Coordinates of C-alpha atoms in Angstrom, one line a residue:
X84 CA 0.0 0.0 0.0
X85 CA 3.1 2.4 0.3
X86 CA 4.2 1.9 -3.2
X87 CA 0.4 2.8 -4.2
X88 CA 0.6 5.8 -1.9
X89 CA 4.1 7.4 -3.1
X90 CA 2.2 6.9 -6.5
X91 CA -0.4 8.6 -5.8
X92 CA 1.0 11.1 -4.4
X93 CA 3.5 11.5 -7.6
X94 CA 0.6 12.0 -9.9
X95 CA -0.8 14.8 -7.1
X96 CA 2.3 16.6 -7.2
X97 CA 2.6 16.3 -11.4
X98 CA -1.2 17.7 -11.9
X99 CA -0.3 20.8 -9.9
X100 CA 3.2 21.1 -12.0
X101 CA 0.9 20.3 -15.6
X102 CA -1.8 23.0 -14.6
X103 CA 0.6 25.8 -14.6
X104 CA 2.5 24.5 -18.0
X105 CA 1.2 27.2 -20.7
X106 CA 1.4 30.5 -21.9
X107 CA -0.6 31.8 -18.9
X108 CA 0.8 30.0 -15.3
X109 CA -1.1 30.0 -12.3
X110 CA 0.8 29.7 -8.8
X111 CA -0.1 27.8 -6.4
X112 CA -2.1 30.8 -4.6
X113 CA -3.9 31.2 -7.5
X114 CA -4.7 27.8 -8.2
X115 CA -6.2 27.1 -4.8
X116 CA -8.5 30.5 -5.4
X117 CA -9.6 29.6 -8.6
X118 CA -10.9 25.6 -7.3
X119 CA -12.7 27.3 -4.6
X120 CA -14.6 29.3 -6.7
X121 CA -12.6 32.8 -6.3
X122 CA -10.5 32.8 -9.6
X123 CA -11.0 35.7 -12.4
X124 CA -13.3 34.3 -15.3
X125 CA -9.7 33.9 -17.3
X126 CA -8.4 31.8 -14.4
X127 CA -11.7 29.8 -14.4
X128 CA -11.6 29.2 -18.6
X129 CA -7.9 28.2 -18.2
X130 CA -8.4 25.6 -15.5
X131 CA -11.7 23.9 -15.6
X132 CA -11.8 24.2 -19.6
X133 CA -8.4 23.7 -20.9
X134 CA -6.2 21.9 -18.7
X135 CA -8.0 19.4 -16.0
X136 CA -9.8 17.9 -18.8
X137 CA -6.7 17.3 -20.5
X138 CA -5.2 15.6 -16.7
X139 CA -8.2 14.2 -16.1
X140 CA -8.0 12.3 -19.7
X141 CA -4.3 11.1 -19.1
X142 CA -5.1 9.7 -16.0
X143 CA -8.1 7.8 -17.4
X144 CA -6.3 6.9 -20.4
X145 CA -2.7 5.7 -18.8
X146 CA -5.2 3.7 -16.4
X147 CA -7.2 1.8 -18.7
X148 CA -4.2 1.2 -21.0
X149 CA -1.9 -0.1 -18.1
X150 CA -4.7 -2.4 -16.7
X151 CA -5.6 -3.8 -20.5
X152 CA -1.8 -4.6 -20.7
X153 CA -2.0 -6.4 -17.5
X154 CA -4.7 -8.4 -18.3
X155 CA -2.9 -9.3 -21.9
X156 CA 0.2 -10.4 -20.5
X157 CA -1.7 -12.3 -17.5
X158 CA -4.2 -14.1 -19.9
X159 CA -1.2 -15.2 -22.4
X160 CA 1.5 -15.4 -19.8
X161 CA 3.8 -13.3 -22.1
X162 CA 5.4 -10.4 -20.6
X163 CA 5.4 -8.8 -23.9
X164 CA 1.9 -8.4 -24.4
X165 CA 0.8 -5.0 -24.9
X166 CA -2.5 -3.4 -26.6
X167 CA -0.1 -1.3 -29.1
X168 CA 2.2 -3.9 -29.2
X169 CA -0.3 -6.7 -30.3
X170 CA -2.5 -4.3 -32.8
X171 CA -5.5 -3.7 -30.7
X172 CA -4.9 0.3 -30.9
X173 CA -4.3 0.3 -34.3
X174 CA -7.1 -2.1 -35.4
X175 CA -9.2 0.1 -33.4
X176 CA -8.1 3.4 -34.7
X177 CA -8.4 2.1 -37.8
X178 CA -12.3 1.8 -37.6
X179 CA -12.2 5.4 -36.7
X180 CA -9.9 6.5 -39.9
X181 CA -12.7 4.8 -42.2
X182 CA -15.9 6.9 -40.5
X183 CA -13.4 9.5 -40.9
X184 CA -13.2 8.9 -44.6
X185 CA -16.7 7.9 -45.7
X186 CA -18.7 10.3 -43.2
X187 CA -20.0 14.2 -44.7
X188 CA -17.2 16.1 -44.4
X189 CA -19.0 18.8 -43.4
X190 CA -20.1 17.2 -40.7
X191 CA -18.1 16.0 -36.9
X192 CA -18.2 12.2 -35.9
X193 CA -20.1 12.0 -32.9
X194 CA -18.2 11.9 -29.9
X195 CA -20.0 9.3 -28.1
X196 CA -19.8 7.2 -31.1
X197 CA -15.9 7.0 -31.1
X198 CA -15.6 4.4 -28.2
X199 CA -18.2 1.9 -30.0
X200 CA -16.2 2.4 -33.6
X201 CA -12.9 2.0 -31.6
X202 CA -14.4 -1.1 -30.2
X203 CA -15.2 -2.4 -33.3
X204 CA -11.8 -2.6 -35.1
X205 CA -10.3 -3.5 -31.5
X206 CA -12.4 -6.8 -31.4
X207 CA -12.0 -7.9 -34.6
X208 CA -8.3 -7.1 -34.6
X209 CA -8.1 -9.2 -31.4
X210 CA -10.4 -12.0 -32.5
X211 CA -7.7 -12.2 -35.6
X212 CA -4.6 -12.5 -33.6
X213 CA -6.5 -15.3 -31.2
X214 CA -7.2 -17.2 -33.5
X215 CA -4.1 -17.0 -35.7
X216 CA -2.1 -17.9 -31.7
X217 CA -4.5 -20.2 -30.3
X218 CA -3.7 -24.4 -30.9
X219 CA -6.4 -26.6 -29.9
X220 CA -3.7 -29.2 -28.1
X221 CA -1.2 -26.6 -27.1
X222 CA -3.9 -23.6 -26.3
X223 CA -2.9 -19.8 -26.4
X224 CA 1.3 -19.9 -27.7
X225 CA 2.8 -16.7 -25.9
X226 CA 5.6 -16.5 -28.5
X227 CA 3.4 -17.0 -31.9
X228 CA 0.8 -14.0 -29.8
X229 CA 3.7 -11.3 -30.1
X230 CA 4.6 -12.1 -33.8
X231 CA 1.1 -12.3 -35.0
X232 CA 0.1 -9.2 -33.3
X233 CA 3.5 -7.1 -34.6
X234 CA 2.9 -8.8 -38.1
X235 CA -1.3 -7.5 -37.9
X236 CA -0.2 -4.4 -36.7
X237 CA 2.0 -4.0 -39.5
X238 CA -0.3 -4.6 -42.1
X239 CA -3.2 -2.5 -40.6
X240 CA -1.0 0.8 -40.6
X241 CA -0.2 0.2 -43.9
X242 CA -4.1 0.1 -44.6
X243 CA -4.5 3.4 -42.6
X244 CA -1.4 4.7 -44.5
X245 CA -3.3 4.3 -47.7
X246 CA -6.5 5.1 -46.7
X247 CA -5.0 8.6 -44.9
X248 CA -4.4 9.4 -48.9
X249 CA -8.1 10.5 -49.1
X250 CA -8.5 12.4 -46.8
X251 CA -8.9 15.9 -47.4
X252 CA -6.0 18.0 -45.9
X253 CA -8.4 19.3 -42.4
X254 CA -9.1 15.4 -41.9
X255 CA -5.4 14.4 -42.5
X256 CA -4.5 16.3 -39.5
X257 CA -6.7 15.0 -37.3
X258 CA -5.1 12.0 -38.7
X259 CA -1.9 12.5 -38.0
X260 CA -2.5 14.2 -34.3
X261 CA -4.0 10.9 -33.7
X262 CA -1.1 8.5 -35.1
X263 CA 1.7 10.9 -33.0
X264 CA -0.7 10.0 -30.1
X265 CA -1.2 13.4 -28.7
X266 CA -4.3 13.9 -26.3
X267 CA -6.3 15.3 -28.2
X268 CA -9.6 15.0 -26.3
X269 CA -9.0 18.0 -24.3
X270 CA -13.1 18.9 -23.5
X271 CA -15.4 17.1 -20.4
X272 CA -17.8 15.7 -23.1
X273 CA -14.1 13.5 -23.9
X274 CA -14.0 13.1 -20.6
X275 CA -17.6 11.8 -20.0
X276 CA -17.7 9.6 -23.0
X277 CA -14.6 7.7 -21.7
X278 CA -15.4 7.4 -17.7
X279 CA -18.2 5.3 -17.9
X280 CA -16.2 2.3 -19.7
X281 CA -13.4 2.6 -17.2
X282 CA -16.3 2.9 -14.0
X283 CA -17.8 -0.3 -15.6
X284 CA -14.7 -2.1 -16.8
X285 CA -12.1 -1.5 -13.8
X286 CA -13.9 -3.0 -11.0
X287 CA -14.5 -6.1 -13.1
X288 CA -10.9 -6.8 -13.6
X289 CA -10.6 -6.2 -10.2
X290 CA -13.2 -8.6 -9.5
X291 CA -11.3 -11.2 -11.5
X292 CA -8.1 -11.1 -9.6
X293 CA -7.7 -14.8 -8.5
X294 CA -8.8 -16.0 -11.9
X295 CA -5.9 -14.4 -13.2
X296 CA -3.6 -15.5 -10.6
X297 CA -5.1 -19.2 -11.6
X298 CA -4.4 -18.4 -15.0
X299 CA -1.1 -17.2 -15.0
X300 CA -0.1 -20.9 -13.5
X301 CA -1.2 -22.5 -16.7
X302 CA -3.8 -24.0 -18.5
X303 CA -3.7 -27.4 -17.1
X304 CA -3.0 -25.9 -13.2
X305 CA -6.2 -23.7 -13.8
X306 CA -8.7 -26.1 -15.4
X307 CA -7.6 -28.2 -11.7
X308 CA -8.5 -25.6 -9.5
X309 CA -11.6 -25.5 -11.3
X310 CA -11.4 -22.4 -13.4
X311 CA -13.0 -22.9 -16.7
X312 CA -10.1 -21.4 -18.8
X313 CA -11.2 -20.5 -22.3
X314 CA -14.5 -18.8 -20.7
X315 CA -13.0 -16.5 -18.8
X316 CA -9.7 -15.8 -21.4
X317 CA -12.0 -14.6 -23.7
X318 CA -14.3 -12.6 -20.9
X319 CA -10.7 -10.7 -19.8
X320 CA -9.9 -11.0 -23.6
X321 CA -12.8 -8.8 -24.0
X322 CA -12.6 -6.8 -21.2
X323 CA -8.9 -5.9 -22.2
X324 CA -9.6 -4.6 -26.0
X325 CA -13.0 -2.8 -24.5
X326 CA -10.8 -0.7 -22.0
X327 CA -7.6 0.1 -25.0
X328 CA -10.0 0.9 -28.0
X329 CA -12.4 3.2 -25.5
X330 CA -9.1 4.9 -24.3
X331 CA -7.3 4.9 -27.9
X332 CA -10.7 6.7 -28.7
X333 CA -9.9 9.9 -27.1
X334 CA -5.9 9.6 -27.1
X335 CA -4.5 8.5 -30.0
X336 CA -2.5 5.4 -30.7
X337 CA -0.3 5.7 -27.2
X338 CA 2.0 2.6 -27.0
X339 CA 3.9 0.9 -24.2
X340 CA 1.6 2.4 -21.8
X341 CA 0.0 -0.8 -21.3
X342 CA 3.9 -2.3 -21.1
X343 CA 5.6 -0.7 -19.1
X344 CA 2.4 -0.2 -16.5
X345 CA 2.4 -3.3 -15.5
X346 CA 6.0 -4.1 -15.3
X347 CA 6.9 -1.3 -13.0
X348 CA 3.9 -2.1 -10.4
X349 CA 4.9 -5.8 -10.9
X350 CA 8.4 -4.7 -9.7
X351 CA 7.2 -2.9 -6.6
X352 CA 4.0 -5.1 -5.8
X353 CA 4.8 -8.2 -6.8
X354 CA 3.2 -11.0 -9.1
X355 CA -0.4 -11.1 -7.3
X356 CA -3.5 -9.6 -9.2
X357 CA -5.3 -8.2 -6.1
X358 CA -2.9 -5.6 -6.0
X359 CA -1.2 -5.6 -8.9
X360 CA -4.4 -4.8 -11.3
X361 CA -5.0 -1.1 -9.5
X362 CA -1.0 -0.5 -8.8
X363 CA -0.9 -1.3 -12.7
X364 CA -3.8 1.2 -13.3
X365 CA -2.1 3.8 -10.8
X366 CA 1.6 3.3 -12.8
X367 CA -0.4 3.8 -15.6
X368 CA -1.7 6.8 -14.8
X369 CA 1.5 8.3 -13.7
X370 CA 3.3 7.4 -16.6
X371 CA 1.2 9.3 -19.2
X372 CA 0.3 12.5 -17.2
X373 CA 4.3 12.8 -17.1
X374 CA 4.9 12.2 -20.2
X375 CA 1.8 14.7 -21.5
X376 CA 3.7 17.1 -19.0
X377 CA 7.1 16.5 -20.4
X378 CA 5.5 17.3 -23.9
X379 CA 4.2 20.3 -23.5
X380 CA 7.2 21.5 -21.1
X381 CA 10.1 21.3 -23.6
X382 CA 9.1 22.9 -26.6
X383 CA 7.0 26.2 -25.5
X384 CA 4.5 27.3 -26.9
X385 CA 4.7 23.9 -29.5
X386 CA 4.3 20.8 -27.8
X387 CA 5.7 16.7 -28.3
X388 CA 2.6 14.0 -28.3
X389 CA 2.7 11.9 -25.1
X390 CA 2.8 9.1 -27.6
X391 CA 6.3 10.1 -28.5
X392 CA 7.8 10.4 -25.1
X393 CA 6.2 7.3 -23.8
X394 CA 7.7 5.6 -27.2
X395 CA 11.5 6.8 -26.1
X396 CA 11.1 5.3 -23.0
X397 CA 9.4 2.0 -24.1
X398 CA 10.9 1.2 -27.2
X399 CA 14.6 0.4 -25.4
X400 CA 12.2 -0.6 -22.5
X401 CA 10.5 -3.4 -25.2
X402 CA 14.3 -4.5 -26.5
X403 CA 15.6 -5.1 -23.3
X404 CA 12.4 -7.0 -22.5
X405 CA 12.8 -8.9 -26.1
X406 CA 16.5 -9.4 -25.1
X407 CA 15.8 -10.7 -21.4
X408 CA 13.3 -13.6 -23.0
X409 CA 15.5 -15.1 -25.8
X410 CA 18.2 -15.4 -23.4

């Protein structure tokens, strides 16, 4: 419970740091004044309409990313598994880059559509890499996961490659905001279109925590302790693309969140899903409202996509990991 209190406590003392990163800062003084009610109407606008529900999305987002990786690399016993890492995000953004393409372009997508469109893609995506892993005598093969999902992923950004070739120039941007994975849901309607699915979703994994500790023993181990394996790996399954497609709705295509989440609470916690599913969330959480900090901290007034941060740190985070396991 320490480790989940210095956490929180970290992503405390980065919100207050992020909410004065901008063109107009706010001290502390002011900040306190302004979320008791007793800011200017500037203060107000820059506070409750451009900045917490930017925080407030990073949080949810590094969250439900973390947690889906958990559940990934629990459910296929590959510390590898990730949501970006295994095409989920893509397969779900995808689904959004073809509304994108065939709806009036006069016209916005509806916000509270983008999770279900997400989900979509996601499911199919993840229903093709299960089945393309999954032996009948030799069940779900860790190894042959991470290949097919690199290999899917692979092919579905070439799709959304070609397919971005359409688009007329005001869609491409939103386009390519979303493949640099820059939060770009920055409004409350973002923010309440993605909350319910992590209210819902969350506690469930929660719920589920000794099925995955049975589950990470094994097939054979977990069918003996009475767990009825390919019932509830497709239920988590499930769960796990619902909570990456509804956050890659309103983010972007973040990667490694899910990763390296769930390795660092595993570090700290230990291997037990009871606390390890909310440290994951917590580490999660931390992860991307640093990096969204770090991004808009270097380059004043421009800003680098948390998707890009969290890249340089995963990417020699996923090599060393690759490394470790064909040793």
């Amino acid at each position: 419970m320490t480790v989940l209190s210095v956490f929180i406590l970290l992503i405390l003392l980065t919100l207050i740091i992020s909410v004065n990163i901008g063109a107009i800062r706010l001290s502390p003084a002011e900040l306190l004044q302004t979320l008791i009610g007793r800011g200017t109407a500037q203060q107000n606008l820059i506070l409750f309409e451009f900045r917490l529900p930017r925080i407030v999305i990073s949080i949810l987002v590094g969250a439900g990313l973390a947690v889906s990786g958990c559940i990934l690399q629990g459910i296929s016993r590959n510390p590898l598994a990730d949501p970006g890492i295994l095409g989920i995000t893509t397969g779900a953004g995808l689904t959004i880059v073809l509304c994108m393409t065939f709806y009036p372009p006069n016209q916005d997508i509806p916000v509270l559509l983008l999770p279900f469109l997400s989900l979509i893609g996601g499911v199919i995506t993840a229903a093709i890499i299960y089945a393309l892993s999954y032996k009948k005598q030799e069940g779900l093969l860790p190894n042959r996961l991470i290949l097919t999902g690199i290999a899917v992923a692979a092919g579905i950004s070439a799709i959304m490659m070609v397919i971005s070739l359409r688009l007329p120039p005001e869609k491409y941007d939103v386009l390519a905001v979303w493949l640099a994975g820059r939060i770009w849901g920055t409004e409350w309607r973002f923010v309440l279109t993605l909350l319910p699915w992590i209210v819902i979703l969350l506690p469930y994994v929660f719920s589920k925590a000794r099925t995955m500790d049975a589950l990470s023993f094994g097939d054979s181990l977990a069918t003996s302790l009475g767990v009825p394996v390919e019932k509830e790996r497709l239920k988590l399954l499930a769960v796990a693309v619902g909570l990456a497609a509804s956050c890659v709705s309103v983010s972007g295509g973040i990667g490694f969140v899910g990763l390296i989440g769930p390795h660092l609470a595993r570090r700290l916690i230990g291997s037990g899903h009871r606390l390890l599913l909310p440290a994951s969330a917590i580490a999660g959480a931390l992860l991307l409202i640093v990096a969204d900090t770090i991004g808009k901290a270097i380059l004043q007034p421009s800003e680098i996509p948390a998707g890009v941060i969290v890249a340089i740190i995963g990417a020699p985070y996923f090599l060393y990991l690759l490394s470790r396991s064909a040793a």
